[in-house]
Coordinates of C-alpha atoms in Angstrom, one line a residue:
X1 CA 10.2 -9.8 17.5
X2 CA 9.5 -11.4 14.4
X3 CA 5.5 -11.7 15.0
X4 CA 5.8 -7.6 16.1
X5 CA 7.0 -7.1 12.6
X6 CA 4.7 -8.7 11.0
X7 CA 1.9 -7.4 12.6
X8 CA 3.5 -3.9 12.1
X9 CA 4.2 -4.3 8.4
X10 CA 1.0 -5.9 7.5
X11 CA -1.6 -4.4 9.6
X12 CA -0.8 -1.2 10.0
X13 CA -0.7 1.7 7.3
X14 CA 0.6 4.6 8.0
X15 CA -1.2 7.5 8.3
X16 CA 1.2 9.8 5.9
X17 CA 1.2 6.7 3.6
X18 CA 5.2 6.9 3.5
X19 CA 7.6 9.7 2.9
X20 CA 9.2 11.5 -0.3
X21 CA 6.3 10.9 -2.2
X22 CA 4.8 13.5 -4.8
X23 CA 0.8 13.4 -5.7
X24 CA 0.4 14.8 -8.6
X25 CA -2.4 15.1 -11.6
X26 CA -2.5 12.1 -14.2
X27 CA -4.2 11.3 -17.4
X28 CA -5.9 8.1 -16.9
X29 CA -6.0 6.3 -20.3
X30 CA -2.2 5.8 -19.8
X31 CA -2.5 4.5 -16.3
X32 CA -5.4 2.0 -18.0
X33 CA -3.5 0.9 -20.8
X34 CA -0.2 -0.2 -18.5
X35 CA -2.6 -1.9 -16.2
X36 CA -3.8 -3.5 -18.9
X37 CA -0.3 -5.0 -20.4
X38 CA 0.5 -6.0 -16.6
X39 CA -2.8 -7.9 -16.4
X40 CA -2.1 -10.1 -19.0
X41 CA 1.2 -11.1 -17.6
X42 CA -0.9 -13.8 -15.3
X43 CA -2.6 -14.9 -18.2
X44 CA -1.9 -17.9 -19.6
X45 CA 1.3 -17.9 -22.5
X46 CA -1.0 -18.6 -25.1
X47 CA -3.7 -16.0 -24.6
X48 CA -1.1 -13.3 -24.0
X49 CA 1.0 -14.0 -27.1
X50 CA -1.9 -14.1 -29.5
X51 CA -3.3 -10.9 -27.2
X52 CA -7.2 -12.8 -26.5
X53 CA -6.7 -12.7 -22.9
X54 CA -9.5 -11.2 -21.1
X55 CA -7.7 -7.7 -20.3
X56 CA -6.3 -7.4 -23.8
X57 CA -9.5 -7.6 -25.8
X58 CA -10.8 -4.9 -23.6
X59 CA -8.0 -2.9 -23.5
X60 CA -7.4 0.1 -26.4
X61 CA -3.5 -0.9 -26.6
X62 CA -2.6 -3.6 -28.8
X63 CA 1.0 -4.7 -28.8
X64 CA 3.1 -6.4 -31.4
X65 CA 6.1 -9.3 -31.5
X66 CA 5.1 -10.2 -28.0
X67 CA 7.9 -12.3 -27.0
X68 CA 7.7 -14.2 -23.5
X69 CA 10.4 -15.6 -21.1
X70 CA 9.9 -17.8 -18.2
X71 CA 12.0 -17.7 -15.1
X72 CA 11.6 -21.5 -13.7
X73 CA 13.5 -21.1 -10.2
X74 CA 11.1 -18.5 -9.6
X75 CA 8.1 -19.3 -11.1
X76 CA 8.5 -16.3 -12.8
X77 CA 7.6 -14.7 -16.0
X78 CA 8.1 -11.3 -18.1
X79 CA 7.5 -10.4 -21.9
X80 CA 8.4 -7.6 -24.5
X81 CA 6.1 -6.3 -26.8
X82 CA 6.2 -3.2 -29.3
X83 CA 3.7 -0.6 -28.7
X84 CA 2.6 2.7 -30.6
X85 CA 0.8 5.6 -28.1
X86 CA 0.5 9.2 -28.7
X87 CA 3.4 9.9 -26.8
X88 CA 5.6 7.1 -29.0
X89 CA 4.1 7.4 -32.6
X90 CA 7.0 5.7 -34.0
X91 CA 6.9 2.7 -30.9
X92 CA 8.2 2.1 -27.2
X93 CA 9.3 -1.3 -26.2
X94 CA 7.6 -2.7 -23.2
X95 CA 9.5 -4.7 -20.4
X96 CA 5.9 -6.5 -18.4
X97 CA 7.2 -8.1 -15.5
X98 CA 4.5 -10.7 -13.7
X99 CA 4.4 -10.4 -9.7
X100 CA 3.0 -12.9 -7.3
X101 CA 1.0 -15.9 -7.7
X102 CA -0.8 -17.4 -5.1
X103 CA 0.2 -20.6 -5.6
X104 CA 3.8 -19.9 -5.7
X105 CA 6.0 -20.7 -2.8
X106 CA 9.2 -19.2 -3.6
X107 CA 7.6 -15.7 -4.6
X108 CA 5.9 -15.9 -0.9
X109 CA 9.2 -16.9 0.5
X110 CA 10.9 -13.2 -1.5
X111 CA 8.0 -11.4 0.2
X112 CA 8.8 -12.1 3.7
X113 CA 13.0 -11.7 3.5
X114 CA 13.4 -8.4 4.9
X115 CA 15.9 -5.6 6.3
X116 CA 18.9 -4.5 3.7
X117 CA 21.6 -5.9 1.4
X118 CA 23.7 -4.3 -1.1
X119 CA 22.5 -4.5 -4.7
X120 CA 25.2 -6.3 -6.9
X121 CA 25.2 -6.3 -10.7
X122 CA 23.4 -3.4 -11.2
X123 CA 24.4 -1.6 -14.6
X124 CA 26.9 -4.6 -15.8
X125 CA 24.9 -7.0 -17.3
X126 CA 25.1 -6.0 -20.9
X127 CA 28.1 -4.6 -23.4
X128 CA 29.3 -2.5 -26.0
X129 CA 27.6 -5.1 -28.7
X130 CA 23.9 -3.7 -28.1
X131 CA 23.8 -0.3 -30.1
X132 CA 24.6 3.4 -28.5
X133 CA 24.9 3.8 -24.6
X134 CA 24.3 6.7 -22.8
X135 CA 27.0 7.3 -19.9
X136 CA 25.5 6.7 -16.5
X137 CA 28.4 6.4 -14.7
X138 CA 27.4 8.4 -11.9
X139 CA 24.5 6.6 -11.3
X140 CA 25.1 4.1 -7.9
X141 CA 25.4 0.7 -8.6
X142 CA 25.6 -0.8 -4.8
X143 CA 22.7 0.7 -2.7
X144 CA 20.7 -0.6 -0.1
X145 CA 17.6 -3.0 -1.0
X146 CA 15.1 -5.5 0.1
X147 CA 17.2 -8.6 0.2
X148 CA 13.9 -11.2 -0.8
X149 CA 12.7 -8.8 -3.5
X150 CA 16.5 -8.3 -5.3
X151 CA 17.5 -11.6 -4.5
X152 CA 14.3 -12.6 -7.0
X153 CA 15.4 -9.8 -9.5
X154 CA 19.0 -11.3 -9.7
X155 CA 17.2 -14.8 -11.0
X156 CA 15.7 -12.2 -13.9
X157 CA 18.6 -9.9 -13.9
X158 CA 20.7 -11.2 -16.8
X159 CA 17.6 -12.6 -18.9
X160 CA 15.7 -8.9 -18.8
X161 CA 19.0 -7.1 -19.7
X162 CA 20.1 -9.7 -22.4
X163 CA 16.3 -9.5 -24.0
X164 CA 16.2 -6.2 -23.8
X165 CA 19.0 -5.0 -25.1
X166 CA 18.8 -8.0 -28.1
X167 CA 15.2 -6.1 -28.7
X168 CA 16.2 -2.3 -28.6
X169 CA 19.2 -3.9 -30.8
X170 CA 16.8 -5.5 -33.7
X171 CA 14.3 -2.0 -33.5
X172 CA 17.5 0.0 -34.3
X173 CA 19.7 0.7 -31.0
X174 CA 20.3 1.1 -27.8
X175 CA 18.5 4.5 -28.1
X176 CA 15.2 3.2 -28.8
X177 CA 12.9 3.9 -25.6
X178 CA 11.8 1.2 -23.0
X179 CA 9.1 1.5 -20.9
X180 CA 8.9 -0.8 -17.9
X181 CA 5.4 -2.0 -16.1
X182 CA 5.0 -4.4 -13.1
X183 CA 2.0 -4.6 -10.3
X184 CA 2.4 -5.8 -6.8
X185 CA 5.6 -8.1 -6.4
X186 CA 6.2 -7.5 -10.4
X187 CA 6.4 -3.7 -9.3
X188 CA 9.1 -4.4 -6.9
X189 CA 10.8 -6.3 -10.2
X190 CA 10.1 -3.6 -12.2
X191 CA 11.8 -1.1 -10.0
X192 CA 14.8 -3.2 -10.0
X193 CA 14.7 -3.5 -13.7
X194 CA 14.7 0.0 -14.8
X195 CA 17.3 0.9 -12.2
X196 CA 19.1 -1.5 -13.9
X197 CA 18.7 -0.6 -17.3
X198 CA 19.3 3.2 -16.6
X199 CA 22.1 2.0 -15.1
X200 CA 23.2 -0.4 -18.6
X201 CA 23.0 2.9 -20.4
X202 CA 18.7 2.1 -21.9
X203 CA 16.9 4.9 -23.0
X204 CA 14.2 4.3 -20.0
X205 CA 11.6 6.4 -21.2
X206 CA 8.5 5.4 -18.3
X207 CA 8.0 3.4 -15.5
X208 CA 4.4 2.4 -14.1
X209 CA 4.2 0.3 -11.3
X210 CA 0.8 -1.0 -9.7
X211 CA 0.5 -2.0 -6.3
X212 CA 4.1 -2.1 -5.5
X213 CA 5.4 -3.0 -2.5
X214 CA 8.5 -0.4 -1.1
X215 CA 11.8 -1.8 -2.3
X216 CA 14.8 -0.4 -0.5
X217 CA 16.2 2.4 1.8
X218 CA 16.5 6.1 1.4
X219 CA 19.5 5.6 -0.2
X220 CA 17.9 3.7 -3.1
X221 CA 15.3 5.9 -2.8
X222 CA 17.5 9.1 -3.5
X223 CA 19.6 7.2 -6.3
X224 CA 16.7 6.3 -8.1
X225 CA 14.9 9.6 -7.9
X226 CA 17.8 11.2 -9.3
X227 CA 17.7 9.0 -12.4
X228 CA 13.7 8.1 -12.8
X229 CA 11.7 10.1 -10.4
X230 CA 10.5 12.3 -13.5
X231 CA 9.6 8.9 -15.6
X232 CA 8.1 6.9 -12.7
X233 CA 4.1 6.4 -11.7
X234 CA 3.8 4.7 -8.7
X235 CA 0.1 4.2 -8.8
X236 CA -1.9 2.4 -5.4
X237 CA -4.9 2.4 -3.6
X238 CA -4.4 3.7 -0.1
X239 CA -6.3 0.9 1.4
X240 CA -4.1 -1.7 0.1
X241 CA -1.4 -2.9 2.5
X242 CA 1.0 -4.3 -0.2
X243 CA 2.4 -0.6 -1.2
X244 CA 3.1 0.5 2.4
X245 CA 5.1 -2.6 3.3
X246 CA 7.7 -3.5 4.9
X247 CA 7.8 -0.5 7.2
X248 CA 10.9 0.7 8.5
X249 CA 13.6 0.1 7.5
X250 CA 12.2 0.3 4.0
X251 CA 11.6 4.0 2.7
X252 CA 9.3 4.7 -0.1
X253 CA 10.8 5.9 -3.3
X254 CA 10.7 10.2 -4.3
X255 CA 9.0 10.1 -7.4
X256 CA 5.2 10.6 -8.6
X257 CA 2.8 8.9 -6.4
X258 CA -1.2 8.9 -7.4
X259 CA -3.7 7.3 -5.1
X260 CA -5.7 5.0 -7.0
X261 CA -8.0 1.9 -7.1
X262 CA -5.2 -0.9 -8.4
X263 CA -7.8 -3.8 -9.8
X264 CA -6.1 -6.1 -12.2

């Protein structure tokens, strides 16, 4: 059973690419800045806090009071920078989250837990401390989601919400905007995370994943269209298998879906 899986879930793509998706028109230079920021996440610490790495001297964004925090159980990693666009003149803070590396067992080990657990914690991680919170009580907190992918998000879970919030805090409150931006396995995170933060009561402004893998049931998939659908980019290329896995019974989220090369 196991080896029919995952030759299913790796192998084949479906034909529709998945279901409640949206394509819709983008501008690019956004897409190419965000795929920028989540490039540098698998640079090394130095490169990426001083912004030399390869994709930041090419790229037209350049972030400030890049802060980095490691997650050692999971070989993991995510930083925050400040960042002026068009669309934020007076600055967004940016959650990076990194995804897989090749040499990581335990990431691997996330990829390959399947099938559903309910999602714990979600929207109770922070406190009345950190600024002005929105009400998002009617938000769902328990939903269904892939167990390897949440089970890594919970080793993040109170380290993004506590940086975060400490961040939006210092820039002036709980209001200030927070865009979030993962590829491949750091998509999957970075799902999770702005779920999460909605949930906390964050001003989630965006969302741009790159490469993601699908992360949860219909369920999830409603709940989180109903809070994020309009703020979310789900950005793949078609011929990558990562995006379209696991197949059933993982369902891919309702929000905006553009076909594109993802090349980090």
């Amino acid at each position: 059973v196991l080896a029919v899986y995952l030759c299913l879930t790796f192998l084949v793509v479906p034909a529709g690419g998945g279901s409640n998706k949206v394509k819709l028109a983008f501008e690019k230079d956004p897409a190419t800045q965000w795929a920028a920021m989540a490039s540098a996440a698998y640079r090394p610490v130095d490169k990426l806090t001083s912004w030399t790495c390869g994709p930041c001297e090419t790229a037209e964004i350049k972030p400030k009071d890049i802060v980095t925090q490691t997650i050692p159980e999971a070989d993991g990693l995510f930083y925050t920078s400040v960042v002026k666009t068009d669309s934020h003149p007076n600055g967004v803070l940016v959650l990076t989250l990194r995804g897989t590396l090749l040499e990581s067992a335990s990431t691997w080990e996330s990829d390959l837990d399947f099938f559903y657990m309910k999602s714990t914690g979600i929207g109770k991680h922070t406190n009345d401390h950190f600024g002005k919170k929105q009400d998002a009580s009617w938000l769902p907190t328990e939903v269904d989601v892939h167990p390897g992918f949440f089970k890594l998000y919970q080793m993040y879970q109170k380290k993004v919400i506590r940086t975060v919030a400490e961040d939006t805090y210092i820039l002036h409150d709980q209001n200030y905007p927070v865009i979030v931006v993962g590829h491949s396995l750091g998509g999957a995170l970075a799902t999770f995370a702005a779920y999460d933060l909605y949930a906390s009561g964050f001003n989630v402004a965006e969302v741009w994943t790159f490469g993601s893998p699908r992360v949860g049931s219909e369920s999830f998939a409603s709940a989180y269209a109903q809070a994020l659908s309009h703020r979310t980019w789900r950005i793949v290329n078609n011929n990558d298998k990562v995006p379209h896995v696991p197949h059933y019974p993982m369902d891919h989220l309702s929000l905006i879906h553009i076909s594109e090369p993802t090349r980090l």
